[in-house]
Amino acid sequence: MEKNSISSFTEEALCDYIKGFGQPAFRGKQLFKWLHQKRVTQFSQMTDIPKALIEKLEENSVIDTLTIRKKQIGGDGTIKYLFALADGNCVEAVVMRYEYGNTICVSTQVGCRMGCRFCASTQGGLVRSLTAGEICAEVYTAQADVDGRISNIVLMGIGEPLDNYNNVMDFLTIISSDNGINIGMRNITLSTCGLVPMIDELAQRKLGITLAISLHGPTDEIRSGMMPINNKYNVDELIAACRRYQHTTGRRVSFEYAMVNGVNDSADCAKQLSTLLKGMGAHVNLIPINPVDGSAYSATDAKNVSRFKERLEVLGINATVRRRLGTDISAACGQLRREESTKAGE
Ligand code: SAH
């Protein structure tokens, strides 16, 4: 019998689950706190839960945990983890240290099926989606290992969060619960390559999270060359969805723009980008692409990145050049897992 991932249940779902064992709902609340506030990894550690219930839970359920397979610390303090899941698959998470606190970048899938040409995460395709409990376990395992509180989360690791929609929504509910680790929605950013119908669904939930779009190209020609998803939902459809999202949620959307030498970094591109985002109050994060093995792309040099930023600003678009934290430890999305599995001869 396949066991239920008990750490994937929202508090409400957990109370229902527990009622199924003939238990009062308050036990669900107690269990939720053990799992997400005290963050125990074994049922036997739940000292105020009756023994008979513990035994039943052990029979039927599993707490998602993961182990640190590898840990690298970069010169700038960035910590990169390779986590092993219970089934032996690996995912990555990165903890970045900023003045305002620790931010963790988590994975939402093992691999990815979006096929972006510059991204290491997608090279072996999608293996499987993570459960909500496994995504929580990334945060909890890192929190137990680092100094200081993890206060911010970005869903920018391996995988496409909106391609694992239900589990990611449960993760957001659990992780922001004040009976759990209590990381507020306003401190969470979800990044997507642009699954338009899911952006619309997400808008309806009116969460306080920040939505980030991996745009990377201002025209269909450029973007389709970099990101196959653009053949399904083109630039105009994507930006229209972002405008609807802003309208529905009252939250600004931000845009990621990885700069590739000779591909998307011309003066014309800056102009096209500014036209596209006009009137959105949008913020653009510019990041020189991190070249991955087997990719034809090389990074725009720092001088040209600054020039592109200045051009955008003259055209009325706010832009920041992202610090490249952890480049010395292959912290670009999916690189560590890829290195590990290539070594293993996958
Ligand atoms: N699937 C989601 C989240 C994961 S990727 C998304 O596409 O947004 C997180 C960010 O890293 C995305 O903006 C992605 O486009 C970017 N990225 C991936 N590989 C990169 C690389 N080699 N260099 C720079 N940015 C990269």
mmCIF file of C-alpha atoms and ligand atoms in Angstrom:
data_model
loop_
_atom_site.group_PDB
_atom_site.id
_atom_site.type_symbol
_atom_site.label_atom_id
_atom_site.label_comp_id
_atom_site.label_asym_id
_atom_site.label_seq_id
_atom_site.Cartn_x
_atom_site.Cartn_y
_atom_site.Cartn_z
ATOM 1 C CA MET A 1 0.000 0.000 0.000
ATOM 2 C CA GLU A 2 1.265 3.444 -0.926
ATOM 3 C CA LYS A 3 1.518 5.579 2.194
ATOM 4 C CA ASN A 4 0.042 9.071 2.378
ATOM 5 C CA SER A 5 2.475 11.962 2.547
ATOM 6 C CA ILE A 6 1.185 13.430 5.796
ATOM 7 C CA SER A 7 3.468 16.465 5.645
ATOM 8 C CA SER A 8 1.843 17.433 2.334
ATOM 9 C CA PHE A 9 -1.562 18.077 3.897
ATOM 10 C CA THR A 10 -2.652 21.619 4.656
ATOM 11 C CA GLU A 11 -3.909 22.030 8.200
ATOM 12 C CA GLU A 12 -7.488 21.748 7.009
ATOM 13 C CA ALA A 13 -6.797 18.607 4.988
ATOM 14 C CA LEU A 14 -4.875 17.109 7.889
ATOM 15 C CA CYS A 15 -7.834 17.640 10.233
ATOM 16 C CA ASP A 16 -10.071 15.831 7.728
ATOM 17 C CA TYR A 17 -7.541 13.032 7.360
ATOM 18 C CA ILE A 18 -7.351 12.576 11.107
ATOM 19 C CA LYS A 19 -11.144 12.542 11.420
ATOM 20 C CA GLY A 20 -11.001 9.534 9.101
ATOM 21 C CA PHE A 21 -9.216 7.703 11.921
ATOM 22 C CA GLY A 22 -12.113 8.515 14.242
ATOM 23 C CA GLN A 23 -10.066 11.265 15.925
ATOM 24 C CA PRO A 24 -11.201 14.747 16.920
ATOM 25 C CA ALA A 25 -10.104 17.569 14.615
ATOM 26 C CA PHE A 26 -7.897 19.182 17.272
ATOM 27 C CA ARG A 27 -5.507 16.255 16.874
ATOM 28 C CA GLY A 28 -5.011 17.431 13.296
ATOM 29 C CA LYS A 29 -3.940 20.817 14.586
ATOM 30 C CA GLN A 30 -1.545 19.186 17.042
ATOM 31 C CA LEU A 31 -0.062 17.032 14.327
ATOM 32 C CA PHE A 32 0.319 20.006 12.009
ATOM 33 C CA LYS A 33 2.355 21.803 14.648
ATOM 34 C CA TRP A 34 4.587 18.778 15.192
ATOM 35 C CA LEU A 35 5.211 18.520 11.479
ATOM 36 C CA HIS A 36 5.605 22.167 10.524
ATOM 37 C CA GLN A 37 6.402 24.156 13.663
ATOM 38 C CA LYS A 38 8.526 21.739 15.667
ATOM 39 C CA ARG A 39 9.427 19.970 12.441
ATOM 40 C CA VAL A 40 9.965 16.483 13.800
ATOM 41 C CA THR A 41 10.765 13.774 11.299
ATOM 42 C CA GLN A 42 9.360 10.764 13.149
ATOM 43 C CA PHE A 43 5.918 10.065 14.571
ATOM 44 C CA SER A 44 7.477 8.696 17.754
ATOM 45 C CA GLN A 45 8.728 12.205 18.598
ATOM 46 C CA MET A 46 5.152 13.500 18.895
ATOM 47 C CA THR A 47 4.952 13.134 22.650
ATOM 48 C CA ASP A 48 1.374 14.283 23.244
ATOM 49 C CA ILE A 49 -0.234 12.098 20.581
ATOM 50 C CA PRO A 50 -1.815 8.848 21.849
ATOM 51 C CA LYS A 51 0.269 5.791 21.137
ATOM 52 C CA ALA A 52 -2.512 3.990 19.287
ATOM 53 C CA LEU A 53 -2.823 6.896 16.856
ATOM 54 C CA ILE A 54 0.937 7.049 16.367
ATOM 55 C CA GLU A 55 0.885 3.385 15.403
ATOM 56 C CA LYS A 56 -1.949 3.925 12.933
ATOM 57 C CA LEU A 57 -0.172 6.888 11.406
ATOM 58 C CA GLU A 58 3.051 4.930 11.042
ATOM 59 C CA GLU A 59 1.131 2.240 9.202
ATOM 60 C CA ASN A 60 -0.630 4.585 6.817
ATOM 61 C CA SER A 61 1.482 7.678 6.442
ATOM 62 C CA VAL A 62 4.945 8.963 5.820
ATOM 63 C CA ILE A 63 6.634 12.231 6.776
ATOM 64 C CA ASP A 64 8.583 13.535 3.782
ATOM 65 C CA THR A 65 12.204 14.057 4.718
ATOM 66 C CA LEU A 66 15.341 14.494 2.724
ATOM 67 C CA THR A 67 19.035 14.187 3.350
ATOM 68 C CA ILE A 68 21.905 16.474 2.451
ATOM 69 C CA ARG A 69 23.827 14.619 -0.254
ATOM 70 C CA LYS A 70 26.233 17.458 -0.881
ATOM 71 C CA LYS A 71 26.747 20.960 0.464
ATOM 72 C CA GLN A 72 28.893 23.695 -1.025
ATOM 73 C CA ILE A 73 29.588 27.099 0.463
ATOM 74 C CA GLY A 74 30.542 29.887 -1.929
ATOM 75 C CA GLY A 75 32.903 32.744 -1.210
ATOM 76 C CA ASP A 76 29.939 35.108 -0.778
ATOM 77 C CA GLY A 77 28.321 32.852 1.855
ATOM 78 C CA THR A 78 25.804 31.308 -0.560
ATOM 79 C CA ILE A 79 25.088 27.712 0.386
ATOM 80 C CA LYS A 80 24.101 25.193 -2.208
ATOM 81 C CA TYR A 81 22.508 21.912 -1.215
ATOM 82 C CA LEU A 82 22.020 18.780 -3.182
ATOM 83 C CA PHE A 83 19.204 16.980 -1.384
ATOM 84 C CA ALA A 84 18.370 13.310 -1.808
ATOM 85 C CA LEU A 85 14.668 12.472 -1.683
ATOM 86 C CA ALA A 86 13.379 9.231 -0.165
ATOM 87 C CA ASP A 87 13.291 7.535 -3.594
ATOM 88 C CA GLY A 88 16.916 8.445 -4.339
ATOM 89 C CA ASN A 89 16.157 11.307 -6.740
ATOM 90 C CA CYS A 90 18.011 14.550 -6.117
ATOM 91 C CA VAL A 91 17.002 18.208 -6.135
ATOM 92 C CA GLU A 92 18.841 21.404 -5.318
ATOM 93 C CA ALA A 93 18.212 24.346 -3.049
ATOM 94 C CA VAL A 94 20.303 27.439 -2.481
ATOM 95 C CA VAL A 95 20.424 29.681 0.585
ATOM 96 C CA MET A 96 21.467 33.240 -0.188
ATOM 97 C CA ARG A 97 22.459 35.683 2.493
ATOM 98 C CA TYR A 98 21.241 39.230 2.074
ATOM 99 C CA GLU A 99 21.330 42.114 4.527
ATOM 100 C CA TYR A 100 17.621 41.657 5.205
ATOM 101 C CA GLY A 101 17.894 37.935 5.980
ATOM 102 C CA ASN A 102 18.260 34.506 4.466
ATOM 103 C CA THR A 103 16.467 33.604 1.270
ATOM 104 C CA ILE A 104 16.047 30.042 0.112
ATOM 105 C CA CYS A 105 15.590 29.092 -3.507
ATOM 106 C CA VAL A 106 13.689 25.795 -3.684
ATOM 107 C CA SER A 107 13.034 23.206 -6.378
ATOM 108 C CA THR A 108 9.496 22.145 -7.195
ATOM 109 C CA GLN A 109 10.155 19.199 -9.517
ATOM 110 C CA VAL A 110 12.856 16.626 -10.232
ATOM 111 C CA GLY A 111 13.911 17.865 -13.668
ATOM 112 C CA CYS A 112 11.637 19.938 -15.869
ATOM 113 C CA ARG A 113 9.797 19.532 -19.149
ATOM 114 C CA MET A 114 9.818 23.137 -20.312
ATOM 115 C CA GLY A 115 12.947 22.763 -22.445
ATOM 116 C CA CYS A 116 14.462 26.269 -22.077
ATOM 117 C CA ARG A 117 17.645 26.158 -24.147
ATOM 118 C CA PHE A 118 19.892 27.812 -21.565
ATOM 119 C CA CYS A 119 18.758 25.868 -18.510
ATOM 120 C CA ALA A 120 20.532 22.856 -16.992
ATOM 121 C CA SER A 121 17.417 21.701 -15.107
ATOM 122 C CA THR A 122 15.577 20.650 -18.217
ATOM 123 C CA GLN A 123 18.342 18.735 -19.965
ATOM 124 C CA GLY A 124 17.206 15.322 -18.699
ATOM 125 C CA GLY A 125 13.476 16.124 -18.946
ATOM 126 C CA LEU A 126 10.961 15.780 -16.119
ATOM 127 C CA VAL A 127 11.386 12.852 -13.733
ATOM 128 C CA ARG A 128 8.546 13.733 -11.347
ATOM 129 C CA SER A 129 6.914 16.532 -9.416
ATOM 130 C CA LEU A 130 7.669 17.056 -5.739
ATOM 131 C CA THR A 131 4.996 16.695 -3.099
ATOM 132 C CA ALA A 132 4.162 19.723 -0.961
ATOM 133 C CA GLY A 133 5.828 17.934 1.959
ATOM 134 C CA GLU A 134 9.053 17.491 0.005
ATOM 135 C CA ILE A 135 9.180 21.178 -0.894
ATOM 136 C CA CYS A 136 8.592 22.001 2.797
ATOM 137 C CA ALA A 137 11.385 19.585 3.703
ATOM 138 C CA GLU A 138 13.817 21.591 1.554
ATOM 139 C CA VAL A 139 13.078 24.645 3.683
ATOM 140 C CA TYR A 140 13.141 22.736 6.989
ATOM 141 C CA THR A 141 16.359 20.849 6.249
ATOM 142 C CA ALA A 142 18.146 24.038 5.246
ATOM 143 C CA GLN A 143 16.705 25.928 8.238
ATOM 144 C CA ALA A 144 18.070 23.294 10.612
ATOM 145 C CA ASP A 145 21.480 23.629 8.975
ATOM 146 C CA VAL A 146 22.017 27.406 8.626
ATOM 147 C CA ASP A 147 22.550 30.189 11.140
ATOM 148 C CA GLY A 148 19.725 32.652 11.346
ATOM 149 C CA ARG A 149 16.151 32.480 10.242
ATOM 150 C CA ILE A 150 15.141 31.773 6.675
ATOM 151 C CA SER A 151 12.717 34.605 6.058
ATOM 152 C CA ASN A 152 12.201 34.566 2.303
ATOM 153 C CA ILE A 153 11.501 31.924 -0.311
ATOM 154 C CA VAL A 154 11.897 32.020 -4.055
ATOM 155 C CA LEU A 155 10.479 29.222 -6.184
ATOM 156 C CA MET A 156 13.267 29.437 -8.706
ATOM 157 C CA GLY A 157 15.062 26.132 -8.304
ATOM 158 C CA ILE A 158 14.635 23.078 -10.496
ATOM 159 C CA GLY A 159 11.208 22.684 -12.099
ATOM 160 C CA GLU A 160 8.292 24.777 -13.265
ATOM 161 C CA PRO A 161 6.106 25.608 -10.231
ATOM 162 C CA LEU A 162 2.954 26.115 -12.302
ATOM 163 C CA ASP A 163 3.477 22.679 -13.878
ATOM 164 C CA ASN A 164 3.070 21.270 -10.336
ATOM 165 C CA TYR A 165 0.240 23.614 -9.476
ATOM 166 C CA ASN A 166 -1.745 21.818 -6.757
ATOM 167 C CA ASN A 167 1.269 20.701 -4.758
ATOM 168 C CA VAL A 168 2.845 24.144 -4.991
ATOM 169 C CA MET A 169 -0.407 25.775 -3.796
ATOM 170 C CA ASP A 170 -0.522 23.397 -0.811
ATOM 171 C CA PHE A 171 3.137 24.164 -0.127
ATOM 172 C CA LEU A 172 2.360 27.903 -0.050
ATOM 173 C CA THR A 173 -0.551 27.357 2.342
ATOM 174 C CA ILE A 174 1.524 25.194 4.689
ATOM 175 C CA ILE A 175 4.694 27.266 4.668
ATOM 176 C CA SER A 176 2.843 30.520 5.384
ATOM 177 C CA SER A 177 0.713 29.068 8.178
ATOM 178 C CA ASP A 178 1.190 30.641 11.591
ATOM 179 C CA ASN A 179 0.967 27.153 13.056
ATOM 180 C CA GLY A 180 3.999 26.241 10.954
ATOM 181 C CA ILE A 181 7.243 27.955 10.022
ATOM 182 C CA ASN A 182 5.202 31.060 9.205
ATOM 183 C CA ILE A 183 6.962 32.585 6.227
ATOM 184 C CA GLY A 184 4.554 35.234 4.988
ATOM 185 C CA MET A 185 3.218 35.226 1.430
ATOM 186 C CA ARG A 186 4.745 38.669 0.954
ATOM 187 C CA ASN A 187 8.158 37.110 1.427
ATOM 188 C CA ILE A 188 7.590 34.511 -1.274
ATOM 189 C CA THR A 189 8.273 34.834 -4.992
ATOM 190 C CA LEU A 190 7.019 32.335 -7.550
ATOM 191 C CA SER A 191 8.781 32.328 -10.888
ATOM 192 C CA THR A 192 7.286 30.878 -14.058
ATOM 193 C CA CYS A 193 8.334 30.475 -17.668
ATOM 194 C CA GLY A 194 4.812 31.581 -18.605
ATOM 195 C CA LEU A 195 1.999 29.010 -18.394
ATOM 196 C CA VAL A 196 -0.757 31.482 -19.188
ATOM 197 C CA PRO A 197 -3.859 29.540 -17.994
ATOM 198 C CA MET A 198 -2.158 28.787 -14.681
ATOM 199 C CA ILE A 199 -1.210 32.453 -14.233
ATOM 200 C CA ASP A 200 -4.922 33.231 -14.531
ATOM 201 C CA GLU A 201 -5.795 30.537 -11.992
ATOM 202 C CA LEU A 202 -3.154 31.813 -9.611
ATOM 203 C CA ALA A 203 -4.524 35.348 -9.912
ATOM 204 C CA GLN A 204 -7.918 34.128 -8.710
ATOM 205 C CA ARG A 205 -6.348 33.011 -5.425
ATOM 206 C CA LYS A 206 -5.221 36.562 -4.692
ATOM 207 C CA LEU A 207 -2.217 35.441 -2.688
ATOM 208 C CA GLY A 208 0.188 38.101 -1.489
ATOM 209 C CA ILE A 209 3.139 36.467 -3.251
ATOM 210 C CA THR A 210 5.254 38.142 -5.907
ATOM 211 C CA LEU A 211 4.907 36.677 -9.367
ATOM 212 C CA ALA A 212 8.080 36.707 -11.437
ATOM 213 C CA ILE A 213 8.058 35.944 -15.132
ATOM 214 C CA SER A 214 11.065 34.483 -16.923
ATOM 215 C CA LEU A 215 10.729 36.683 -19.971
ATOM 216 C CA HIS A 216 14.248 36.722 -21.446
ATOM 217 C CA GLY A 217 13.132 37.915 -24.874
ATOM 218 C CA PRO A 218 11.025 40.903 -25.990
ATOM 219 C CA THR A 219 9.792 39.426 -29.301
ATOM 220 C CA ASP A 220 8.345 36.057 -30.320
ATOM 221 C CA GLU A 221 11.280 35.439 -32.594
ATOM 222 C CA ILE A 222 13.860 35.867 -29.851
ATOM 223 C CA ARG A 223 11.837 34.286 -27.052
ATOM 224 C CA SER A 224 10.752 31.231 -29.058
ATOM 225 C CA GLY A 225 14.401 30.621 -29.898
ATOM 226 C CA MET A 226 15.232 30.515 -26.192
ATOM 227 C CA MET A 227 12.069 29.055 -24.673
ATOM 228 C CA PRO A 228 9.816 26.498 -26.440
ATOM 229 C CA ILE A 229 6.887 27.461 -24.167
ATOM 230 C CA ASN A 230 6.650 30.665 -26.206
ATOM 231 C CA ASN A 231 5.318 28.616 -29.140
ATOM 232 C CA LYS A 232 2.342 27.730 -26.970
ATOM 233 C CA TYR A 233 1.773 31.066 -25.221
ATOM 234 C CA ASN A 234 3.410 33.902 -27.067
ATOM 235 C CA VAL A 235 4.799 37.161 -25.721
ATOM 236 C CA ASP A 236 1.583 39.150 -26.235
ATOM 237 C CA GLU A 237 -0.573 36.495 -24.560
ATOM 238 C CA LEU A 238 1.877 36.277 -21.676
ATOM 239 C CA ILE A 239 2.030 40.026 -21.077
ATOM 240 C CA ALA A 240 -1.776 40.238 -21.318
ATOM 241 C CA ALA A 241 -1.980 37.559 -18.597
ATOM 242 C CA CYS A 242 0.463 39.555 -16.454
ATOM 243 C CA ARG A 243 -1.648 42.672 -16.844
ATOM 244 C CA ARG A 244 -4.745 40.677 -15.807
ATOM 245 C CA TYR A 245 -2.790 39.287 -12.846
ATOM 246 C CA GLN A 246 -1.863 42.791 -11.698
ATOM 247 C CA HIS A 247 -5.397 43.987 -12.143
ATOM 248 C CA THR A 248 -6.906 41.082 -10.172
ATOM 249 C CA THR A 249 -4.363 40.896 -7.347
ATOM 250 C CA GLY A 250 -3.184 44.500 -7.083
ATOM 251 C CA ARG A 251 0.369 43.130 -7.042
ATOM 252 C CA ARG A 252 3.075 44.105 -9.488
ATOM 253 C CA VAL A 253 4.667 41.424 -11.607
ATOM 254 C CA SER A 254 8.440 41.333 -11.959
ATOM 255 C CA PHE A 255 10.403 40.089 -14.935
ATOM 256 C CA GLU A 256 13.591 38.057 -15.203
ATOM 257 C CA TYR A 257 15.762 38.778 -18.180
ATOM 258 C CA ALA A 258 18.870 36.591 -18.627
ATOM 259 C CA MET A 259 21.220 38.408 -20.940
ATOM 260 C CA VAL A 260 22.770 36.456 -23.767
ATOM 261 C CA ASN A 261 25.505 37.911 -25.889
ATOM 262 C CA GLY A 262 24.199 38.844 -29.340
ATOM 263 C CA VAL A 263 20.766 37.299 -28.759
ATOM 264 C CA ASN A 264 18.639 39.593 -26.567
ATOM 265 C CA ASP A 265 20.965 42.409 -25.506
ATOM 266 C CA SER A 266 20.775 44.967 -28.307
ATOM 267 C CA ALA A 267 19.529 48.562 -28.066
ATOM 268 C CA ASP A 268 16.519 47.463 -30.135
ATOM 269 C CA CYS A 269 15.733 44.775 -27.560
ATOM 270 C CA ALA A 270 15.747 47.389 -24.782
ATOM 271 C CA LYS A 271 13.315 49.474 -26.790
ATOM 272 C CA GLN A 272 11.018 46.541 -27.575
ATOM 273 C CA LEU A 273 11.088 45.457 -23.937
ATOM 274 C CA SER A 274 10.134 48.920 -22.723
ATOM 275 C CA THR A 275 7.234 49.106 -25.189
ATOM 276 C CA LEU A 276 6.013 45.704 -24.057
ATOM 277 C CA LEU A 277 6.035 46.569 -20.341
ATOM 278 C CA LYS A 278 4.849 50.140 -20.638
ATOM 279 C CA GLY A 279 2.523 51.312 -17.901
ATOM 280 C CA MET A 280 2.893 48.186 -15.762
ATOM 281 C CA GLY A 281 5.247 49.736 -13.199
ATOM 282 C CA ALA A 282 7.210 46.595 -13.879
ATOM 283 C CA HIS A 283 10.573 45.765 -12.453
ATOM 284 C CA VAL A 284 13.115 43.959 -14.624
ATOM 285 C CA ASN A 285 15.896 41.851 -13.122
ATOM 286 C CA LEU A 286 18.818 41.617 -15.502
ATOM 287 C CA ILE A 287 21.181 38.724 -15.041
ATOM 288 C CA PRO A 288 24.049 37.740 -17.304
ATOM 289 C CA ILE A 289 23.297 34.191 -18.438
ATOM 290 C CA ASN A 290 25.203 31.497 -16.623
ATOM 291 C CA PRO A 291 26.516 29.337 -19.444
ATOM 292 C CA VAL A 292 25.743 25.638 -18.971
ATOM 293 C CA ASP A 293 27.465 22.732 -20.671
ATOM 294 C CA GLY A 294 26.340 22.048 -24.197
ATOM 295 C CA SER A 295 24.685 25.452 -24.605
ATOM 296 C CA ALA A 296 25.654 27.799 -27.418
ATOM 297 C CA TYR A 297 24.874 30.856 -25.300
ATOM 298 C CA SER A 298 27.451 33.106 -23.726
ATOM 299 C CA ALA A 299 26.864 35.919 -21.238
ATOM 300 C CA THR A 300 26.607 39.588 -22.124
ATOM 301 C CA ASP A 301 29.591 41.329 -20.552
ATOM 302 C CA ALA A 302 29.089 43.503 -17.495
ATOM 303 C CA LYS A 303 29.559 46.772 -19.375
ATOM 304 C CA ASN A 304 26.838 45.935 -21.861
ATOM 305 C CA VAL A 305 24.510 44.747 -19.128
ATOM 306 C CA SER A 306 24.857 48.163 -17.434
ATOM 307 C CA ARG A 307 24.304 49.909 -20.734
ATOM 308 C CA PHE A 308 21.123 47.864 -21.311
ATOM 309 C CA LYS A 309 19.914 48.782 -17.826
ATOM 310 C CA GLU A 310 20.534 52.475 -18.482
ATOM 311 C CA ARG A 311 18.662 52.260 -21.770
ATOM 312 C CA LEU A 312 15.679 50.695 -20.025
ATOM 313 C CA GLU A 313 15.712 53.373 -17.353
ATOM 314 C CA VAL A 314 15.776 56.175 -19.914
ATOM 315 C CA LEU A 315 12.729 54.471 -21.451
ATOM 316 C CA GLY A 316 10.974 54.489 -18.064
ATOM 317 C CA ILE A 317 11.502 50.878 -16.983
ATOM 318 C CA ASN A 318 13.020 50.079 -13.573
ATOM 319 C CA ALA A 319 15.792 47.555 -13.778
ATOM 320 C CA THR A 320 18.284 45.964 -11.432
ATOM 321 C CA VAL A 321 21.374 44.034 -12.338
ATOM 322 C CA ARG A 322 21.200 40.945 -10.193
ATOM 323 C CA ARG A 323 24.242 40.026 -8.228
ATOM 324 C CA ARG A 324 25.370 36.626 -9.378
ATOM 325 C CA LEU A 325 25.511 34.892 -6.033
ATOM 326 C CA GLY A 326 27.238 31.544 -5.930
ATOM 327 C CA THR A 327 28.589 31.323 -9.469
ATOM 328 C CA ASP A 328 31.732 29.710 -8.048
ATOM 329 C CA ILE A 329 29.617 26.819 -6.775
ATOM 330 C CA SER A 330 27.502 26.207 -9.901
ATOM 331 C CA ALA A 331 24.488 27.738 -8.242
ATOM 332 C CA ALA A 332 22.710 28.285 -11.566
ATOM 333 C CA CYS A 333 19.505 26.333 -11.708
ATOM 334 C CA GLY A 334 20.037 22.598 -12.044
ATOM 335 C CA GLN A 335 23.775 22.634 -12.489
ATOM 336 C CA LEU A 336 24.684 20.681 -9.391
ATOM 337 C CA ARG A 337 22.160 17.908 -9.943
ATOM 338 C CA ARG A 338 23.306 17.691 -13.547
ATOM 339 C CA GLU A 339 26.958 17.413 -12.561
ATOM 340 C CA GLU A 340 26.109 14.706 -10.054
ATOM 341 C CA SER A 341 24.010 12.637 -12.454
ATOM 342 C CA THR A 342 26.487 13.008 -15.323
ATOM 343 C CA LYS A 343 29.177 11.671 -13.010
ATOM 344 C CA ALA A 344 26.911 8.769 -12.103
ATOM 345 C CA GLY A 345 26.703 7.991 -15.830
ATOM 346 C CA GLU A 346 22.997 8.784 -16.275
HETATM 347 N N1 SAH B 1 10.620 27.328 -14.146
HETATM 348 C C1 SAH B 1 10.607 28.577 -13.464
HETATM 349 C C2 SAH B 1 11.507 28.635 -12.256
HETATM 350 C C3 SAH B 1 12.879 28.002 -12.339
HETATM 351 S S1 SAH B 1 14.178 28.797 -13.185
HETATM 352 C C4 SAH B 1 10.917 29.703 -14.422
HETATM 353 O O1 SAH B 1 11.183 29.423 -15.570
HETATM 354 O O2 SAH B 1 10.826 30.857 -14.038
HETATM 355 C C5 SAH B 1 14.621 30.217 -12.261
HETATM 356 C C6 SAH B 1 15.187 31.301 -13.130
HETATM 357 O O3 SAH B 1 16.531 31.008 -13.573
HETATM 358 C C7 SAH B 1 14.386 31.544 -14.400
HETATM 359 O O4 SAH B 1 14.249 32.910 -14.626
HETATM 360 C C8 SAH B 1 15.256 30.888 -15.449
HETATM 361 O O5 SAH B 1 14.926 31.340 -16.711
HETATM 362 C C9 SAH B 1 16.633 31.262 -14.949
HETATM 363 N N2 SAH B 1 17.722 30.469 -15.503
HETATM 364 C C10 SAH B 1 17.759 29.168 -15.808
HETATM 365 N N3 SAH B 1 18.951 28.814 -16.297
HETATM 366 C C11 SAH B 1 19.699 29.925 -16.294
HETATM 367 C C12 SAH B 1 21.042 30.207 -16.690
HETATM 368 N N4 SAH B 1 21.814 29.267 -17.198
HETATM 369 N N5 SAH B 1 21.484 31.485 -16.540
HETATM 370 C C13 SAH B 1 20.688 32.446 -16.021
HETATM 371 N N6 SAH B 1 19.417 32.237 -15.639
HETATM 372 C C14 SAH B 1 18.934 30.995 -15.785
#
